[in-house]
Amino acid sequence: MPYSREGHRMRAPMPGWVSGLGAAILLCYGAVFAVGSAARMAPPVIVSYLIDGDGRADVALELSGGRREELKDVSLPLRRDIDVHPGQPVSVIATGVGGLLVRCEMQIKGETVSADINHIASCGATPGDPSTYRSAPLGPAMELAQSDDIMKLPRYPGKSSPVIGRLTDRAAGLSYARLGGGWASPSREQQPGVAGRTLSLWVESRPERGWFALYGSDRLSPELLARYQGERRLFQAAMAQMEAFTWIYSPDTIFVDLVSQPLTVDGHEAWVLVRQTRMGTKADTTIRSELQTLVLIDTGKERPAYLYVKMPDPAHDYLPDVNRLISSIRVL
C-alpha cells in the first residue's frame, strides 16, 4: 500500500458495511429495472373510449406513452379501442360543440372504470391499477323528451305579474311583454351567464325578493344549426339549445322533461320545451329544483329565435308569468 510523504496510507481498505450497502443498492436497481421491464413486457389490454351525445364534440385523447390525439367537431357516437400496457395512464376529454351535453365512458377489458356526463366530460384510469377505477360511475339521471312525445304546456294557476310595456330584441327578431312586479329592468351594461351562454336581451328578478330568475331571448347558437334540419328540425334544435342551458349541479342531479309540444306563435311554427331540474343532496345550493322553459320559433331566417325562462323553486309562485310571456311573443 503506497504512503504519503507524511507516512500515511493514501488509500485505506474499504469497510465491509460500505461494500454491503453498494451491493444492496445494485440489487434494488436491478429489482426496479426488472419490475419496469416486466410492466413494459406485460401484454397490453384493450381500453375503449366511448363518447355519446345528440350532436358533435371536440375530443382530446391522452394515449399511452404520453401521446395526444385531438379530434375536432366529430359526429357522435364515437368509439375508439386501443391497446395499452398496464401502468400507463390514459384519459379522454370530450367537449360538446355548441354547449351540448356529452357522455364519456372508459372501459378496460370490457369493464366500465370511469364515466362522466357534462358539457365538458372527462374520463381516465390507469390499466392494472384498480385504485384508479370507479367501480360505480355516477351521472345525473335523465328522462328527456323524444321526438314523438307530445306533452302539453299547462296553464299555470295563479295571477301573473303586471305587464308594464314591451321588450324588443331586434337581433332575434322578437318582441314580448315587459313584466313588472318582482322583475327588474333589463341590464344595459352586462349580459348574464347561462351555462356559459349569453342572451341578446334579458330581464332578471330583483335579489331583494329572495329569488333569482330570468327571461330573455336570442337566436339559436350558430354551432347548433346542424340540428335545425329535416321534418323535426324545431324539436331537435330546441332540445340542443336546452342542453346548452342545462346545468349539472351534482352527480345526483335529475332532469325530467315535462313539456314538449308544437305551437303556433304569431303565425309562425314553434316548439316549446319545459325541463325540470331536481338538485340532489350533493348539490352546493339551497335551491332544490328549477324549471327551464324554451320556445324556439321559426322566424323565416336562417337561425330561429327563442324565448328562454328560468325559474328556481323560490319563484314558482310566478309560473303564470311563463304563460303570459309566451302568449305575448310577436315576430318582427
Short mmCIF file of C-alpha atoms in Angstrom, two decimals:
data_model
loop_
_atom_site.label_atom_id
_atom_site.label_comp_id
_atom_site.label_asym_id
_atom_site.label_seq_id
_atom_site.Cartn_x
_atom_site.Cartn_y
_atom_site.Cartn_z
CA MET A 1 0.00 0.00 0.00
CA PRO A 2 1.56 3.35 -1.01
CA TYR A 3 2.23 6.05 1.63
CA SER A 4 2.21 9.84 1.56
CA ARG A 5 5.22 11.97 2.44
CA GLU A 6 3.90 12.15 5.99
CA GLY A 7 3.85 8.38 6.15
CA HIS A 8 0.03 7.96 6.00
CA ARG A 9 -1.65 5.41 3.81
CA MET A 10 -3.10 7.07 0.73
CA ARG A 11 -5.99 4.57 0.44
CA ALA A 12 -7.43 2.79 3.42
CA PRO A 13 -9.16 -0.55 2.97
CA MET A 14 -12.95 -0.15 2.34
CA PRO A 15 -15.08 -1.06 5.36
CA GLY A 16 -17.24 -4.13 4.92
CA TRP A 17 -20.55 -2.26 5.54
CA VAL A 18 -19.85 0.02 2.58
CA SER A 19 -19.41 -2.94 0.29
CA GLY A 20 -22.64 -4.41 1.58
CA LEU A 21 -24.55 -1.16 1.03
CA GLY A 22 -23.32 -0.92 -2.54
CA ALA A 23 -24.41 -4.46 -3.24
CA ALA A 24 -27.85 -3.74 -1.79
CA ILE A 25 -28.24 -0.63 -3.96
CA LEU A 26 -27.30 -2.58 -7.04
CA LEU A 27 -29.80 -5.27 -6.14
CA CYS A 28 -32.54 -2.64 -5.67
CA TYR A 29 -31.80 -1.03 -9.00
CA GLY A 30 -31.88 -4.43 -10.58
CA ALA A 31 -35.23 -5.21 -9.00
CA VAL A 32 -36.75 -1.88 -10.11
CA PHE A 33 -35.43 -2.38 -13.61
CA ALA A 34 -36.83 -5.88 -13.66
CA VAL A 35 -40.27 -4.68 -12.49
CA GLY A 36 -40.31 -1.85 -15.04
CA SER A 37 -39.26 -4.23 -17.76
CA ALA A 38 -41.93 -6.66 -16.67
CA ALA A 39 -44.58 -3.90 -16.84
CA ARG A 40 -43.40 -2.95 -20.30
CA MET A 41 -43.33 -6.58 -21.34
CA ALA A 42 -46.77 -7.34 -19.84
CA PRO A 43 -49.31 -7.97 -22.55
CA PRO A 44 -51.41 -4.90 -23.44
CA VAL A 45 -55.07 -4.67 -22.53
CA ILE A 46 -57.87 -3.21 -24.62
CA VAL A 47 -59.01 0.24 -23.48
CA SER A 48 -62.24 1.52 -25.05
CA TYR A 49 -63.23 5.19 -25.28
CA LEU A 50 -66.97 5.74 -25.80
CA ILE A 51 -68.30 9.27 -26.43
CA ASP A 52 -72.04 9.69 -26.81
CA GLY A 53 -74.44 12.59 -27.29
CA ASP A 54 -77.00 14.04 -29.64
CA GLY A 55 -74.69 16.14 -31.76
CA ARG A 56 -70.98 16.74 -32.21
CA ALA A 57 -67.98 17.11 -29.92
CA ASP A 58 -64.31 18.03 -29.74
CA VAL A 59 -62.41 15.06 -28.30
CA ALA A 60 -58.90 15.03 -26.80
CA LEU A 61 -57.37 11.58 -26.20
CA GLU A 62 -54.39 11.08 -23.90
CA LEU A 63 -52.87 7.87 -25.19
CA SER A 64 -50.17 5.61 -23.84
CA GLY A 65 -46.61 6.86 -23.79
CA GLY A 66 -47.72 10.49 -23.39
CA ARG A 67 -49.12 10.69 -26.91
CA ARG A 68 -52.08 13.02 -27.51
CA GLU A 69 -54.67 12.97 -30.27
CA GLU A 70 -57.24 15.70 -30.88
CA LEU A 71 -60.41 15.19 -32.90
CA LYS A 72 -62.35 18.32 -33.85
CA ASP A 73 -66.09 18.54 -34.47
CA VAL A 74 -66.69 14.80 -34.78
CA SER A 75 -70.12 13.23 -35.08
CA LEU A 76 -71.37 11.25 -32.10
CA PRO A 77 -71.42 8.50 -31.03
CA LEU A 78 -67.68 7.82 -31.23
CA ARG A 79 -65.81 4.69 -30.12
CA ARG A 80 -62.07 4.04 -30.10
CA ASP A 81 -60.35 0.82 -29.00
CA ILE A 82 -56.62 0.93 -28.29
CA ASP A 83 -54.01 -1.39 -26.78
CA VAL A 84 -52.39 -0.08 -23.59
CA HIS A 85 -49.72 -1.69 -21.43
CA PRO A 86 -50.57 -1.89 -17.71
CA GLY A 87 -49.26 1.01 -15.67
CA GLN A 88 -49.69 3.65 -18.39
CA PRO A 89 -52.39 6.24 -17.57
CA VAL A 90 -54.88 7.19 -20.27
CA SER A 91 -57.74 9.71 -20.36
CA VAL A 92 -60.25 11.44 -22.61
CA ILE A 93 -61.90 14.88 -22.53
CA ALA A 94 -64.99 15.49 -24.68
CA THR A 95 -66.43 18.99 -25.19
CA GLY A 96 -69.91 19.27 -26.66
CA VAL A 97 -69.99 21.59 -29.67
CA GLY A 98 -72.37 24.47 -29.00
CA GLY A 99 -72.61 23.60 -25.31
CA LEU A 100 -74.30 20.23 -25.84
CA LEU A 101 -74.19 17.65 -23.09
CA VAL A 102 -71.87 14.74 -23.83
CA ARG A 103 -71.19 11.47 -22.05
CA CYS A 104 -67.84 9.75 -21.90
CA GLU A 105 -67.17 6.21 -20.74
CA MET A 106 -63.92 4.31 -20.43
CA GLN A 107 -63.78 0.54 -20.41
CA ILE A 108 -60.83 -1.72 -19.66
CA LYS A 109 -61.23 -5.27 -20.93
CA GLY A 110 -64.96 -4.61 -21.26
CA GLU A 111 -65.39 -3.31 -17.69
CA THR A 112 -66.54 0.30 -17.18
CA VAL A 113 -63.99 2.03 -14.96
CA SER A 114 -64.85 5.71 -15.48
CA ALA A 115 -67.85 7.69 -16.73
CA ASP A 116 -68.98 11.31 -16.79
CA ILE A 117 -71.68 13.47 -18.35
CA ASN A 118 -71.44 17.24 -18.72
CA HIS A 119 -70.82 19.97 -21.26
CA ILE A 120 -67.16 19.01 -20.82
CA ALA A 121 -66.94 15.34 -19.81
CA SER A 122 -63.70 13.65 -18.74
CA CYS A 123 -62.74 10.05 -18.03
CA GLY A 124 -59.44 8.50 -17.04
CA ALA A 125 -57.77 5.47 -15.44
CA THR A 126 -54.52 3.52 -15.31
CA PRO A 127 -54.84 -0.04 -16.59
CA GLY A 128 -53.64 -2.52 -14.00
CA ASP A 129 -54.21 -0.10 -11.09
CA PRO A 130 -57.69 -0.76 -9.62
CA SER A 131 -57.31 2.23 -7.28
CA THR A 132 -57.88 4.47 -10.33
CA TYR A 133 -61.10 2.68 -11.29
CA ARG A 134 -64.55 3.93 -10.33
CA SER A 135 -66.50 0.76 -9.66
CA ALA A 136 -69.85 2.58 -9.73
CA PRO A 137 -69.58 5.55 -12.13
CA LEU A 138 -72.19 8.18 -11.34
CA GLY A 139 -74.00 10.67 -13.50
CA PRO A 140 -77.25 12.61 -13.48
CA ALA A 141 -80.43 10.70 -14.26
CA MET A 142 -82.30 11.96 -17.29
CA GLU A 143 -85.81 11.49 -18.59
CA LEU A 144 -85.69 13.55 -21.76
CA ALA A 145 -88.42 14.05 -24.34
CA GLN A 146 -88.37 12.06 -27.56
CA SER A 147 -89.34 13.46 -30.94
CA ASP A 148 -92.72 11.69 -30.96
CA ASP A 149 -93.65 12.68 -27.38
CA ILE A 150 -96.31 15.36 -27.06
CA MET A 151 -96.63 16.72 -23.52
CA LYS A 152 -98.70 19.87 -23.42
CA LEU A 153 -97.82 23.11 -21.67
CA PRO A 154 -100.14 23.59 -18.66
CA ARG A 155 -101.97 26.76 -17.76
CA TYR A 156 -100.20 27.53 -14.50
CA PRO A 157 -102.66 28.55 -11.76
CA GLY A 158 -102.43 31.93 -10.11
CA LYS A 159 -102.04 35.55 -11.12
CA SER A 160 -99.25 36.69 -13.40
CA SER A 161 -97.11 39.79 -12.95
CA PRO A 162 -98.38 43.04 -14.47
CA VAL A 163 -97.33 43.97 -17.99
CA ILE A 164 -95.65 47.40 -17.96
CA GLY A 165 -94.55 47.59 -21.59
CA ARG A 166 -92.82 45.61 -24.32
CA LEU A 167 -89.27 44.48 -24.89
CA THR A 168 -87.87 44.37 -28.42
CA ASP A 169 -84.96 42.15 -29.40
CA ARG A 170 -84.08 43.21 -32.92
CA ALA A 171 -81.18 40.76 -33.16
CA ALA A 172 -83.54 37.83 -32.54
CA GLY A 173 -86.45 39.41 -34.38
CA LEU A 174 -88.84 39.13 -31.43
CA SER A 175 -90.77 41.32 -29.06
CA TYR A 176 -92.61 40.27 -25.90
CA ALA A 177 -94.05 41.58 -22.66
CA ARG A 178 -92.03 43.54 -20.18
CA LEU A 179 -93.19 42.41 -16.75
CA GLY A 180 -93.25 44.44 -13.56
CA GLY A 181 -93.80 43.28 -10.02
CA GLY A 182 -90.78 41.23 -8.97
CA TRP A 183 -88.96 41.75 -12.25
CA ALA A 184 -86.23 44.35 -12.66
CA SER A 185 -85.41 46.45 -15.68
CA PRO A 186 -83.20 44.89 -18.38
CA SER A 187 -79.49 45.47 -17.91
CA ARG A 188 -77.67 47.54 -20.48
CA GLU A 189 -74.19 47.05 -19.05
CA GLN A 190 -73.66 43.30 -18.94
CA GLN A 191 -75.05 40.04 -20.18
CA PRO A 192 -75.96 37.11 -17.93
CA GLY A 193 -74.10 33.83 -17.99
CA VAL A 194 -76.47 30.91 -18.58
CA ALA A 195 -74.39 27.74 -18.62
CA GLY A 196 -71.68 29.70 -20.41
CA ARG A 197 -74.11 31.31 -22.89
CA THR A 198 -75.44 34.85 -23.18
CA LEU A 199 -78.77 36.31 -24.22
CA SER A 200 -79.13 39.29 -26.52
CA LEU A 201 -81.88 40.68 -24.27
CA TRP A 202 -82.83 39.67 -20.75
CA VAL A 203 -84.65 40.61 -17.56
CA GLU A 204 -84.00 39.14 -14.13
CA SER A 205 -85.68 39.12 -10.75
CA ARG A 206 -84.69 41.53 -8.02
CA PRO A 207 -82.30 39.99 -5.47
CA GLU A 208 -84.08 41.58 -2.52
CA ARG A 209 -87.16 39.48 -3.24
CA GLY A 210 -85.23 36.37 -2.24
CA TRP A 211 -85.31 34.54 -5.55
CA PHE A 212 -83.41 34.73 -8.80
CA ALA A 213 -85.00 34.09 -12.16
CA LEU A 214 -84.55 35.42 -15.67
CA TYR A 215 -86.17 35.56 -19.05
CA GLY A 216 -84.70 36.67 -22.32
CA SER A 217 -84.26 35.93 -25.99
CA ASP A 218 -81.70 35.27 -28.68
CA ARG A 219 -81.17 33.28 -31.86
CA LEU A 220 -80.21 29.62 -31.98
CA SER A 221 -76.48 29.23 -31.35
CA PRO A 222 -74.72 29.01 -34.74
CA GLU A 223 -72.84 25.88 -33.64
CA LEU A 224 -76.22 24.11 -33.31
CA LEU A 225 -77.51 24.79 -36.82
CA ALA A 226 -76.72 21.22 -37.84
CA ARG A 227 -79.64 20.18 -35.61
CA TYR A 228 -82.02 22.54 -37.44
CA GLN A 229 -82.70 20.24 -40.37
CA GLY A 230 -85.43 17.89 -41.51
CA GLU A 231 -89.03 17.42 -40.51
CA ARG A 232 -88.27 17.51 -36.77
CA ARG A 233 -85.92 20.46 -37.01
CA LEU A 234 -87.73 22.62 -34.43
CA PHE A 235 -87.79 19.86 -31.83
CA GLN A 236 -84.18 18.84 -32.48
CA ALA A 237 -82.86 22.40 -32.32
CA ALA A 238 -84.94 23.22 -29.23
CA MET A 239 -83.51 20.16 -27.46
CA ALA A 240 -79.98 21.15 -28.44
CA GLN A 241 -80.41 24.73 -27.19
CA MET A 242 -81.99 23.44 -23.97
CA GLU A 243 -78.98 21.20 -23.41
CA ALA A 244 -76.72 24.23 -23.76
CA PHE A 245 -78.67 25.83 -20.89
CA THR A 246 -78.81 22.69 -18.73
CA TRP A 247 -76.53 22.99 -15.72
CA ILE A 248 -75.42 19.85 -13.87
CA TYR A 249 -75.26 20.79 -10.21
CA SER A 250 -74.08 17.44 -8.83
CA PRO A 251 -73.81 13.74 -9.79
CA ASP A 252 -77.21 13.09 -8.19
CA THR A 253 -79.00 15.76 -10.23
CA ILE A 254 -82.14 14.57 -12.02
CA PHE A 255 -83.52 16.04 -15.25
CA VAL A 256 -87.10 15.44 -16.35
CA ASP A 257 -88.72 16.93 -19.45
CA LEU A 258 -92.30 17.89 -18.56
CA VAL A 259 -93.41 19.63 -21.74
CA SER A 260 -92.65 19.02 -25.42
CA GLN A 261 -95.22 20.49 -27.78
CA PRO A 262 -95.51 22.21 -31.17
CA LEU A 263 -97.00 25.69 -31.06
CA THR A 264 -98.05 28.44 -33.41
CA VAL A 265 -96.57 31.77 -32.28
CA ASP A 266 -97.80 34.87 -34.10
CA GLY A 267 -98.49 32.73 -37.18
CA HIS A 268 -95.08 31.02 -37.08
CA GLU A 269 -94.20 27.41 -36.29
CA ALA A 270 -92.61 26.92 -32.89
CA TRP A 271 -91.75 24.27 -30.32
CA VAL A 272 -91.88 24.60 -26.53
CA LEU A 273 -89.87 22.54 -24.04
CA VAL A 274 -90.01 22.63 -20.24
CA ARG A 275 -87.27 20.86 -18.30
CA GLN A 276 -87.31 20.33 -14.55
CA THR A 277 -84.01 20.06 -12.70
CA ARG A 278 -84.09 18.38 -9.31
CA MET A 279 -80.96 19.01 -7.27
CA GLY A 280 -79.67 16.13 -5.17
CA THR A 281 -78.26 16.27 -1.68
CA LYS A 282 -74.74 16.73 -3.06
CA ALA A 283 -75.59 19.96 -4.86
CA ASP A 284 -73.96 23.01 -3.31
CA THR A 285 -77.08 25.19 -3.44
CA THR A 286 -80.13 25.97 -1.35
CA ILE A 287 -82.32 25.63 -4.46
CA ARG A 288 -83.86 22.19 -4.73
CA SER A 289 -85.42 22.46 -8.19
CA GLU A 290 -85.89 24.79 -11.13
CA LEU A 291 -87.90 24.94 -14.32
CA GLN A 292 -86.45 25.95 -17.68
CA THR A 293 -88.83 26.90 -20.47
CA LEU A 294 -87.65 27.39 -24.04
CA VAL A 295 -89.80 28.37 -27.03
CA LEU A 296 -87.99 28.05 -30.37
CA ILE A 297 -89.64 29.95 -33.24
CA ASP A 298 -89.15 29.66 -36.98
CA THR A 299 -88.95 33.34 -37.91
CA GLY A 300 -88.16 32.62 -41.55
CA LYS A 301 -84.49 33.45 -41.10
CA GLU A 302 -81.52 31.06 -41.16
CA ARG A 303 -81.31 30.90 -37.37
CA PRO A 304 -84.58 30.52 -35.48
CA ALA A 305 -85.20 32.69 -32.41
CA TYR A 306 -86.12 31.64 -28.90
CA LEU A 307 -87.55 32.94 -25.66
CA TYR A 308 -86.00 31.38 -22.56
CA VAL A 309 -87.35 31.49 -18.99
CA LYS A 310 -85.56 30.08 -15.94
CA MET A 311 -87.24 29.90 -12.53
CA PRO A 312 -85.84 28.26 -9.37
CA ASP A 313 -88.25 26.87 -6.80
CA PRO A 314 -88.50 30.02 -4.63
CA ALA A 315 -90.01 31.76 -7.67
CA HIS A 316 -92.53 29.10 -8.64
CA ASP A 317 -95.39 31.32 -7.48
CA TYR A 318 -94.53 33.31 -10.60
CA LEU A 319 -95.04 30.42 -13.04
CA PRO A 320 -98.13 32.11 -14.56
CA ASP A 321 -95.64 34.60 -15.98
CA VAL A 322 -94.46 31.82 -18.32
CA ASN A 323 -97.90 31.63 -19.95
CA ARG A 324 -98.13 35.42 -20.11
CA LEU A 325 -94.71 35.74 -21.79
CA ILE A 326 -95.36 33.03 -24.40
CA SER A 327 -98.73 34.49 -25.36
CA SER A 328 -97.13 37.93 -25.75
CA ILE A 329 -94.46 36.92 -28.30
CA ARG A 330 -94.56 38.75 -31.64
CA VAL A 331 -92.27 38.14 -34.62
CA LEU A 332 -90.84 41.33 -36.07
#
